[in-house]
């Protein structure tokens, strides 16, 4: 890293978290019990919405500041510039508003960084054998290029387009200008080294929704903030007693982490 | 040089529903079976952290690794077929249990009309009703002949359903094994609306158990918890019937099944109209083995069944120009795309809860249950409202006109996350002369064998069907008290990109006429009497239903055929 003293791109933002909790503060309660497979149901449910299960290995003596630190928030793939463009662009795709947090606060850029470092980013489980030909649209992705390579090209193109049209880097643009740039990519009016810009755009859009709504274990959906906004209860073991009910049944969401038993 | 193993009575290729059923039936009868599975083993313990939408639904944890093998695709013969490089239109299973692990559990016996579709269509509408190029065939078996085998599957899997069924579906000699699933408010809105219109809605028969159940083999399974993670997921409770929690343990308990995982079969050896055994690669080492057997059973997914015949040069490949040969003929799919979404501004539903086969459906516009005289298509669709559990990455409904991103998208998709009900048709797919499977001339799998090539597109038949069925979904949705409804009624060129359905069918079809079928009605191959081929690859067309019930019934029929053949070799036709 170039500058060790620089503050990490995203620190816990207590203010916005409090604001967010205020808006969604009613999503507590909702008891659901199944009962057939003893080892799975109920074995590790939180007793109430207030206490969080400790992280594995965290001792009760660990200072609060220490345990709040998210060691998962570091780069596996991006450089700092790539991360910042991703954070700014995805925040436009899924912005913070009165409903709750946006992509930035939810950690979506970290999610994307981690995904591009994974099997997904290298197309490890895709058919990547030659020959490669220009395809009809209905035949799908036909490039030898890997997702992580395409994504970085797309980020560079976002900066390139911004420089050409506004004489500024993408992250320095106003939100309205950033939207205009993204719209140009969505509608193939920008150049990504000959690859349709919309291919990059739709990959980024999909990754953004995945980062907002996947289990927090992947680095996005921080504190299940994406789920809370839409009353999605995450990983529940049973809805046996709720499935027939009229009206929305609200319950505190659970993540896969909450479902860890030793 | 392949290592030659001791000969066994039966070798089964593929350990999914078909392989599991056949293995269980034969081993219970004391017959020694070797089961070859190209993928890994599985158990319910693997699903401890299965409630993970990204890993299972978006990254396809349970599916075949496409880097090793895929299919190629083109819309017609003038286009170069290109490989399906990443998942889209359908999801191929892999490993123990195959696609039987990641299914939803919706269980529909095909209609009596389906099995005799050609005869019954001509009988009612005359010869000219069938459009040019449509290659309808009877299946060589009737609904009544197959009925006892449906019952076997239902009792084994514990299928849950209403005690009586509507009069527009096939008669049942025995009620479902367990009672129907629970009814949600959305399902009630659908069935009330349908009844008001004079239709005959019924609970979708379900392989997600409505109650704890012990089957005739003594396998006990727990009731479904409605957790909302079925399709693309394995069931940690074993509540959803799959081969791993039903038939495979029964076969293994007999001590007569030798199950070999990581055994990828690459060829069937044959001489003088009989198979001698199969060659497989032990994938961890690349070592080759030859397994001799009295009977070879192909029990893989559609593409693998067809491909293995073609790479082994067994049977006559289909030639679309002359219309001769049957291996690869009558590839069909599923015609989805007719649907109506009901948006509710004043109501919320718990649509994140659910089960794969939870829902209500009707067959008033399926099969030949309605008059097609003045319509430009044949067959129809099962129309349904299902509550399979909608998860947040893949379910972001917005009314038309909403932008695809930004604040307006965020607000609308969150607003409607729990405020939509979708009424959809699952349409039949009928065969055409120029829809078929053959070996790709260019692309190979990781072992160097040619990939399966699919040539397929939607026809006017399909487009007309979608238009008609969509109007029915709207008619029902409009009676459901929604703020507004939006209908989708157009079908364009078939695309491999968006997910549609994992209901691929045909290629090793069954029938009474060897010139237009690969197997007889015991699923015994016409061109090699000791080879049995079973699966949705036997379908002469695909009905307006999920295929597994009919696959399961045929598997029990095939098991009986193999046992008969071992007692007295020769053609069973």
Short mmCIF file of C-alpha atoms in Angstrom, two decimals, chain B residues 266-549:
data_model
loop_
_atom_site.label_atom_id
_atom_site.label_comp_id
_atom_site.label_asym_id
_atom_site.label_seq_id
_atom_site.Cartn_x
_atom_site.Cartn_y
_atom_site.Cartn_z
CA UNK B 266 -16.61 -43.00 -21.80
CA UNK B 267 -17.87 -45.85 -23.94
CA UNK B 268 -20.10 -48.88 -24.33
CA UNK B 269 -18.42 -51.86 -25.97
CA UNK B 270 -20.68 -53.93 -28.18
CA UNK B 271 -20.58 -56.69 -30.72
CA UNK B 272 -23.26 -58.42 -32.76
CA UNK B 273 -26.15 -56.39 -31.35
CA UNK B 274 -25.18 -56.84 -27.72
CA UNK B 275 -23.21 -54.76 -25.29
CA UNK B 276 -20.30 -56.43 -23.52
CA UNK B 277 -19.66 -53.76 -20.90
CA UNK B 278 -18.57 -50.18 -20.35
CA UNK B 279 -15.25 -48.38 -20.13
CA UNK B 280 -14.83 -45.71 -17.50
CA UNK B 281 -12.16 -43.34 -16.31
CA UNK B 282 -11.43 -43.16 -12.60
CA UNK B 283 -11.22 -39.37 -12.66
CA UNK B 284 -8.82 -38.75 -9.73
CA UNK B 285 -6.04 -40.70 -11.48
CA UNK B 286 -7.15 -40.92 -15.09
CA UNK B 287 -6.89 -44.72 -14.91
CA UNK B 288 -9.19 -46.63 -17.28
CA UNK B 289 -11.30 -49.65 -16.37
CA UNK B 290 -13.48 -51.95 -18.38
CA UNK B 291 -16.53 -53.28 -16.56
CA UNK B 292 -18.08 -56.28 -18.34
CA UNK B 293 -21.77 -56.89 -17.64
CA UNK B 294 -24.74 -58.94 -18.82
CA UNK B 295 -26.88 -55.82 -18.90
CA UNK B 296 -25.85 -52.18 -19.36
CA UNK B 297 -28.26 -49.53 -18.07
CA UNK B 298 -27.90 -45.89 -19.16
CA UNK B 299 -29.44 -43.78 -16.41
CA UNK B 300 -27.83 -40.37 -16.91
CA UNK B 301 -29.28 -37.01 -17.82
CA UNK B 302 -30.65 -36.51 -21.34
CA UNK B 303 -27.42 -35.23 -22.87
CA UNK B 304 -25.21 -37.92 -21.35
CA UNK B 305 -27.50 -40.77 -22.39
CA UNK B 306 -27.55 -39.60 -26.00
CA UNK B 307 -23.87 -38.73 -26.13
CA UNK B 308 -22.74 -42.08 -24.80
CA UNK B 309 -24.70 -43.91 -27.51
CA UNK B 310 -23.27 -41.70 -30.22
CA UNK B 311 -19.64 -41.81 -29.04
CA UNK B 312 -19.99 -45.59 -28.67
CA UNK B 313 -21.51 -45.88 -32.16
CA UNK B 314 -24.44 -47.80 -30.76
CA UNK B 315 -27.80 -47.30 -32.46
CA UNK B 316 -28.47 -45.28 -35.60
CA UNK B 317 -27.81 -41.53 -35.33
CA UNK B 318 -30.70 -39.29 -36.33
CA UNK B 319 -30.31 -37.54 -39.65
CA UNK B 320 -32.61 -34.50 -39.92
CA UNK B 321 -32.27 -34.36 -43.71
CA UNK B 322 -33.60 -37.84 -44.40
CA UNK B 323 -35.52 -38.10 -41.12
CA UNK B 324 -33.98 -41.52 -40.52
CA UNK B 325 -32.20 -42.86 -37.47
CA UNK B 326 -33.51 -42.25 -33.97
CA UNK B 327 -30.61 -41.48 -31.62
CA UNK B 328 -30.84 -37.73 -31.02
CA UNK B 329 -34.35 -37.42 -32.46
CA UNK B 330 -37.22 -35.41 -30.93
CA UNK B 331 -35.21 -33.20 -28.58
CA UNK B 332 -37.74 -31.07 -26.70
CA UNK B 333 -37.67 -28.58 -23.87
CA UNK B 334 -40.25 -26.61 -21.90
CA UNK B 335 -42.16 -23.60 -23.16
CA UNK B 336 -42.23 -21.09 -20.35
CA UNK B 337 -42.77 -17.39 -20.80
CA UNK B 338 -46.53 -17.05 -20.33
CA UNK B 339 -47.14 -15.29 -17.04
CA UNK B 340 -48.83 -12.46 -15.20
CA UNK B 341 -47.47 -10.68 -12.15
CA UNK B 342 -49.95 -9.28 -9.63
CA UNK B 343 -48.64 -6.26 -7.70
CA UNK B 344 -50.21 -5.41 -4.33
CA UNK B 345 -49.77 -1.91 -2.91
CA UNK B 346 -51.91 -2.70 0.13
CA UNK B 347 -50.78 -6.22 1.06
CA UNK B 348 -47.62 -8.08 1.95
CA UNK B 349 -46.97 -11.79 1.65
CA UNK B 350 -44.33 -14.01 3.22
CA UNK B 351 -43.06 -15.11 -0.17
CA UNK B 352 -39.53 -15.64 1.13
CA UNK B 353 -40.99 -18.68 2.91
CA UNK B 354 -41.92 -21.71 0.87
CA UNK B 355 -41.08 -25.11 -0.50
CA UNK B 356 -40.09 -26.18 -3.97
CA UNK B 357 -43.38 -27.90 -4.67
CA UNK B 358 -45.63 -25.62 -2.63
CA UNK B 359 -48.35 -24.23 -4.83
CA UNK B 360 -51.68 -24.54 -6.53
CA UNK B 361 -52.18 -25.36 -10.18
CA UNK B 362 -54.77 -26.25 -12.80
CA UNK B 363 -54.91 -28.27 -16.01
CA UNK B 364 -57.97 -26.77 -17.70
CA UNK B 365 -55.63 -25.57 -20.47
CA UNK B 366 -53.14 -28.42 -20.49
CA UNK B 367 -52.91 -31.38 -22.85
CA UNK B 368 -56.09 -31.78 -24.88
CA UNK B 369 -58.36 -30.74 -22.01
CA UNK B 370 -59.74 -27.93 -24.18
CA UNK B 371 -60.75 -27.66 -27.80
CA UNK B 372 -57.87 -26.75 -30.14
CA UNK B 373 -59.98 -26.72 -33.29
CA UNK B 374 -59.73 -22.95 -33.76
CA UNK B 375 -56.33 -22.56 -32.12
CA UNK B 376 -52.98 -22.41 -33.89
CA UNK B 377 -51.21 -24.71 -31.51
CA UNK B 378 -51.49 -28.13 -29.88
CA UNK B 379 -51.23 -29.14 -26.24
CA UNK B 380 -51.02 -26.42 -23.57
CA UNK B 381 -49.69 -25.68 -20.10
CA UNK B 382 -50.18 -26.35 -16.46
CA UNK B 383 -51.04 -22.94 -14.95
CA UNK B 384 -49.84 -22.36 -11.42
CA UNK B 385 -49.01 -20.15 -8.55
CA UNK B 386 -46.02 -21.56 -6.68
CA UNK B 387 -44.45 -20.39 -3.47
CA UNK B 388 -40.99 -21.94 -3.66
CA UNK B 389 -39.35 -19.27 -1.51
CA UNK B 390 -38.10 -16.09 -3.17
CA UNK B 391 -34.58 -15.09 -2.23
CA UNK B 392 -33.27 -11.55 -2.44
CA UNK B 393 -30.50 -11.73 -5.06
CA UNK B 394 -32.69 -13.29 -7.71
CA UNK B 395 -36.00 -11.73 -6.74
CA UNK B 396 -36.16 -7.99 -7.31
CA UNK B 397 -39.56 -7.34 -8.87
CA UNK B 398 -40.38 -3.89 -10.24
CA UNK B 399 -43.32 -2.66 -12.29
CA UNK B 400 -42.51 -2.08 -15.96
CA UNK B 401 -41.03 1.32 -16.64
CA UNK B 402 -38.88 1.22 -13.50
CA UNK B 403 -35.18 1.87 -14.19
CA UNK B 404 -32.86 -1.11 -13.76
CA UNK B 405 -30.61 0.56 -11.20
CA UNK B 406 -30.25 3.62 -8.99
CA UNK B 407 -32.56 4.96 -6.34
CA UNK B 408 -35.80 4.38 -8.27
CA UNK B 409 -34.85 0.74 -8.75
CA UNK B 410 -33.86 0.35 -5.12
CA UNK B 411 -37.09 1.83 -3.83
CA UNK B 412 -39.37 -0.12 -6.17
CA UNK B 413 -37.60 -3.45 -5.73
CA UNK B 414 -37.68 -3.12 -1.95
CA UNK B 415 -41.28 -1.95 -1.95
CA UNK B 416 -42.45 -4.91 -4.02
CA UNK B 417 -40.09 -7.53 -2.56
CA UNK B 418 -42.97 -9.00 -0.56
CA UNK B 419 -45.86 -7.65 -2.63
CA UNK B 420 -46.02 -9.71 -5.81
CA UNK B 421 -47.62 -12.98 -6.81
CA UNK B 422 -46.67 -14.54 -10.13
CA UNK B 423 -49.09 -16.72 -12.09
CA UNK B 424 -47.30 -18.71 -14.76
CA UNK B 425 -47.84 -21.38 -17.38
CA UNK B 426 -45.45 -24.27 -17.84
CA UNK B 427 -45.97 -25.09 -21.49
CA UNK B 428 -45.55 -28.32 -23.38
CA UNK B 429 -42.76 -28.57 -25.96
CA UNK B 430 -43.57 -30.56 -29.08
CA UNK B 431 -41.01 -32.14 -31.41
CA UNK B 432 -39.91 -30.86 -34.81
CA UNK B 433 -37.87 -32.57 -37.46
CA UNK B 434 -35.07 -29.99 -37.23
CA UNK B 435 -34.75 -30.05 -33.41
CA UNK B 436 -32.21 -32.69 -32.44
CA UNK B 437 -29.02 -33.70 -30.65
CA UNK B 438 -25.82 -34.86 -32.30
CA UNK B 439 -22.06 -34.79 -31.67
CA UNK B 440 -20.36 -31.44 -32.03
CA UNK B 441 -17.71 -31.58 -34.78
CA UNK B 442 -15.36 -29.13 -33.03
CA UNK B 443 -15.67 -28.88 -29.26
CA UNK B 444 -14.47 -31.57 -26.87
CA UNK B 445 -14.79 -32.33 -23.16
CA UNK B 446 -11.87 -32.56 -20.72
CA UNK B 447 -11.31 -36.19 -21.76
CA UNK B 448 -11.24 -35.34 -25.45
CA UNK B 449 -14.69 -36.68 -26.34
CA UNK B 450 -17.01 -34.60 -28.53
CA UNK B 451 -19.58 -32.45 -26.76
CA UNK B 452 -23.29 -32.87 -27.33
CA UNK B 453 -24.63 -30.38 -29.87
CA UNK B 454 -28.18 -29.08 -29.55
CA UNK B 455 -30.10 -27.61 -32.48
CA UNK B 456 -33.30 -26.05 -31.22
CA UNK B 457 -35.49 -22.98 -31.40
CA UNK B 458 -38.98 -21.87 -30.49
CA UNK B 459 -41.56 -22.31 -33.25
CA UNK B 460 -44.88 -20.64 -34.08
CA UNK B 461 -46.52 -23.46 -32.12
CA UNK B 462 -44.69 -22.27 -29.01
CA UNK B 463 -45.37 -18.58 -29.59
CA UNK B 464 -49.09 -19.18 -30.08
CA UNK B 465 -49.21 -21.38 -27.00
CA UNK B 466 -47.55 -18.68 -24.88
CA UNK B 467 -49.91 -15.99 -26.15
CA UNK B 468 -52.97 -18.09 -25.31
CA UNK B 469 -51.77 -19.33 -21.93
CA UNK B 470 -50.65 -15.83 -20.91
CA UNK B 471 -54.18 -14.53 -21.47
CA UNK B 472 -55.43 -17.20 -19.06
CA UNK B 473 -52.85 -16.29 -16.42
CA UNK B 474 -54.02 -12.69 -16.70
CA UNK B 475 -57.66 -13.67 -16.47
CA UNK B 476 -56.91 -15.41 -13.17
CA UNK B 477 -54.55 -12.75 -11.81
CA UNK B 478 -57.15 -10.06 -12.51
CA UNK B 479 -59.48 -11.88 -10.09
CA UNK B 480 -56.92 -11.87 -7.29
CA UNK B 481 -57.52 -8.41 -5.85
CA UNK B 482 -54.21 -6.93 -6.97
CA UNK B 483 -53.51 -3.22 -7.38
CA UNK B 484 -52.37 -3.97 -10.90
CA UNK B 485 -51.31 -6.86 -13.08
CA UNK B 486 -48.68 -7.13 -15.80
CA UNK B 487 -48.82 -9.87 -18.42
CA UNK B 488 -45.91 -11.32 -20.42
CA UNK B 489 -47.15 -13.07 -23.53
CA UNK B 490 -44.40 -13.00 -26.11
CA UNK B 491 -41.74 -15.54 -26.88
CA UNK B 492 -38.80 -14.77 -29.13
CA UNK B 493 -35.81 -16.77 -30.31
CA UNK B 494 -34.60 -19.39 -27.85
CA UNK B 495 -31.58 -18.10 -25.94
CA UNK B 496 -29.11 -20.12 -23.89
CA UNK B 497 -28.51 -17.10 -21.62
CA UNK B 498 -31.45 -16.63 -19.22
CA UNK B 499 -32.46 -19.50 -16.96
CA UNK B 500 -35.67 -21.12 -18.17
CA UNK B 501 -36.02 -24.73 -17.15
CA UNK B 502 -33.98 -27.86 -16.52
CA UNK B 503 -36.55 -29.98 -18.32
CA UNK B 504 -34.61 -31.12 -21.38
CA UNK B 505 -36.11 -34.19 -23.01
CA UNK B 506 -35.79 -36.64 -25.91
CA UNK B 507 -32.97 -38.15 -27.92
CA UNK B 508 -33.42 -41.79 -26.85
CA UNK B 509 -37.19 -41.87 -27.29
CA UNK B 510 -39.47 -44.80 -26.55
CA UNK B 511 -42.07 -46.26 -28.84
CA UNK B 512 -43.51 -49.24 -30.66
CA UNK B 513 -41.81 -48.43 -33.97
CA UNK B 514 -38.01 -48.91 -34.10
CA UNK B 515 -37.68 -46.42 -36.97
CA UNK B 516 -38.79 -43.52 -34.74
CA UNK B 517 -37.72 -44.70 -31.30
CA UNK B 518 -34.55 -45.99 -29.63
CA UNK B 519 -36.14 -48.17 -26.95
CA UNK B 520 -39.30 -50.22 -26.54
CA UNK B 521 -41.76 -49.76 -23.71
CA UNK B 522 -39.51 -51.62 -21.27
CA UNK B 523 -36.83 -49.03 -22.12
CA UNK B 524 -34.88 -51.82 -23.81
CA UNK B 525 -32.83 -50.74 -26.79
CA UNK B 526 -34.06 -51.95 -30.17
CA UNK B 527 -30.52 -52.24 -31.50
CA UNK B 528 -28.98 -53.98 -28.46
CA UNK B 529 -31.29 -56.13 -26.36
CA UNK B 530 -29.12 -56.06 -23.23
CA UNK B 531 -28.94 -52.24 -23.12
CA UNK B 532 -31.66 -50.35 -21.22
CA UNK B 533 -31.84 -46.57 -21.48
CA UNK B 534 -34.04 -44.61 -19.14
CA UNK B 535 -34.72 -40.98 -18.30
CA UNK B 536 -36.41 -37.92 -19.74
CA UNK B 537 -34.44 -38.85 -22.85
CA UNK B 538 -37.24 -41.40 -23.44
CA UNK B 539 -39.89 -38.69 -23.88
CA UNK B 540 -41.28 -38.31 -27.41
CA UNK B 541 -42.26 -34.76 -26.41
CA UNK B 542 -42.40 -32.83 -23.18
CA UNK B 543 -45.74 -32.20 -21.55
CA UNK B 544 -46.90 -29.04 -19.78
CA UNK B 545 -45.49 -30.46 -16.58
CA UNK B 546 -42.31 -31.11 -14.63
CA UNK B 547 -40.82 -34.40 -15.89
CA UNK B 548 -39.72 -36.27 -12.76
CA UNK B 549 -42.95 -38.19 -12.08
#
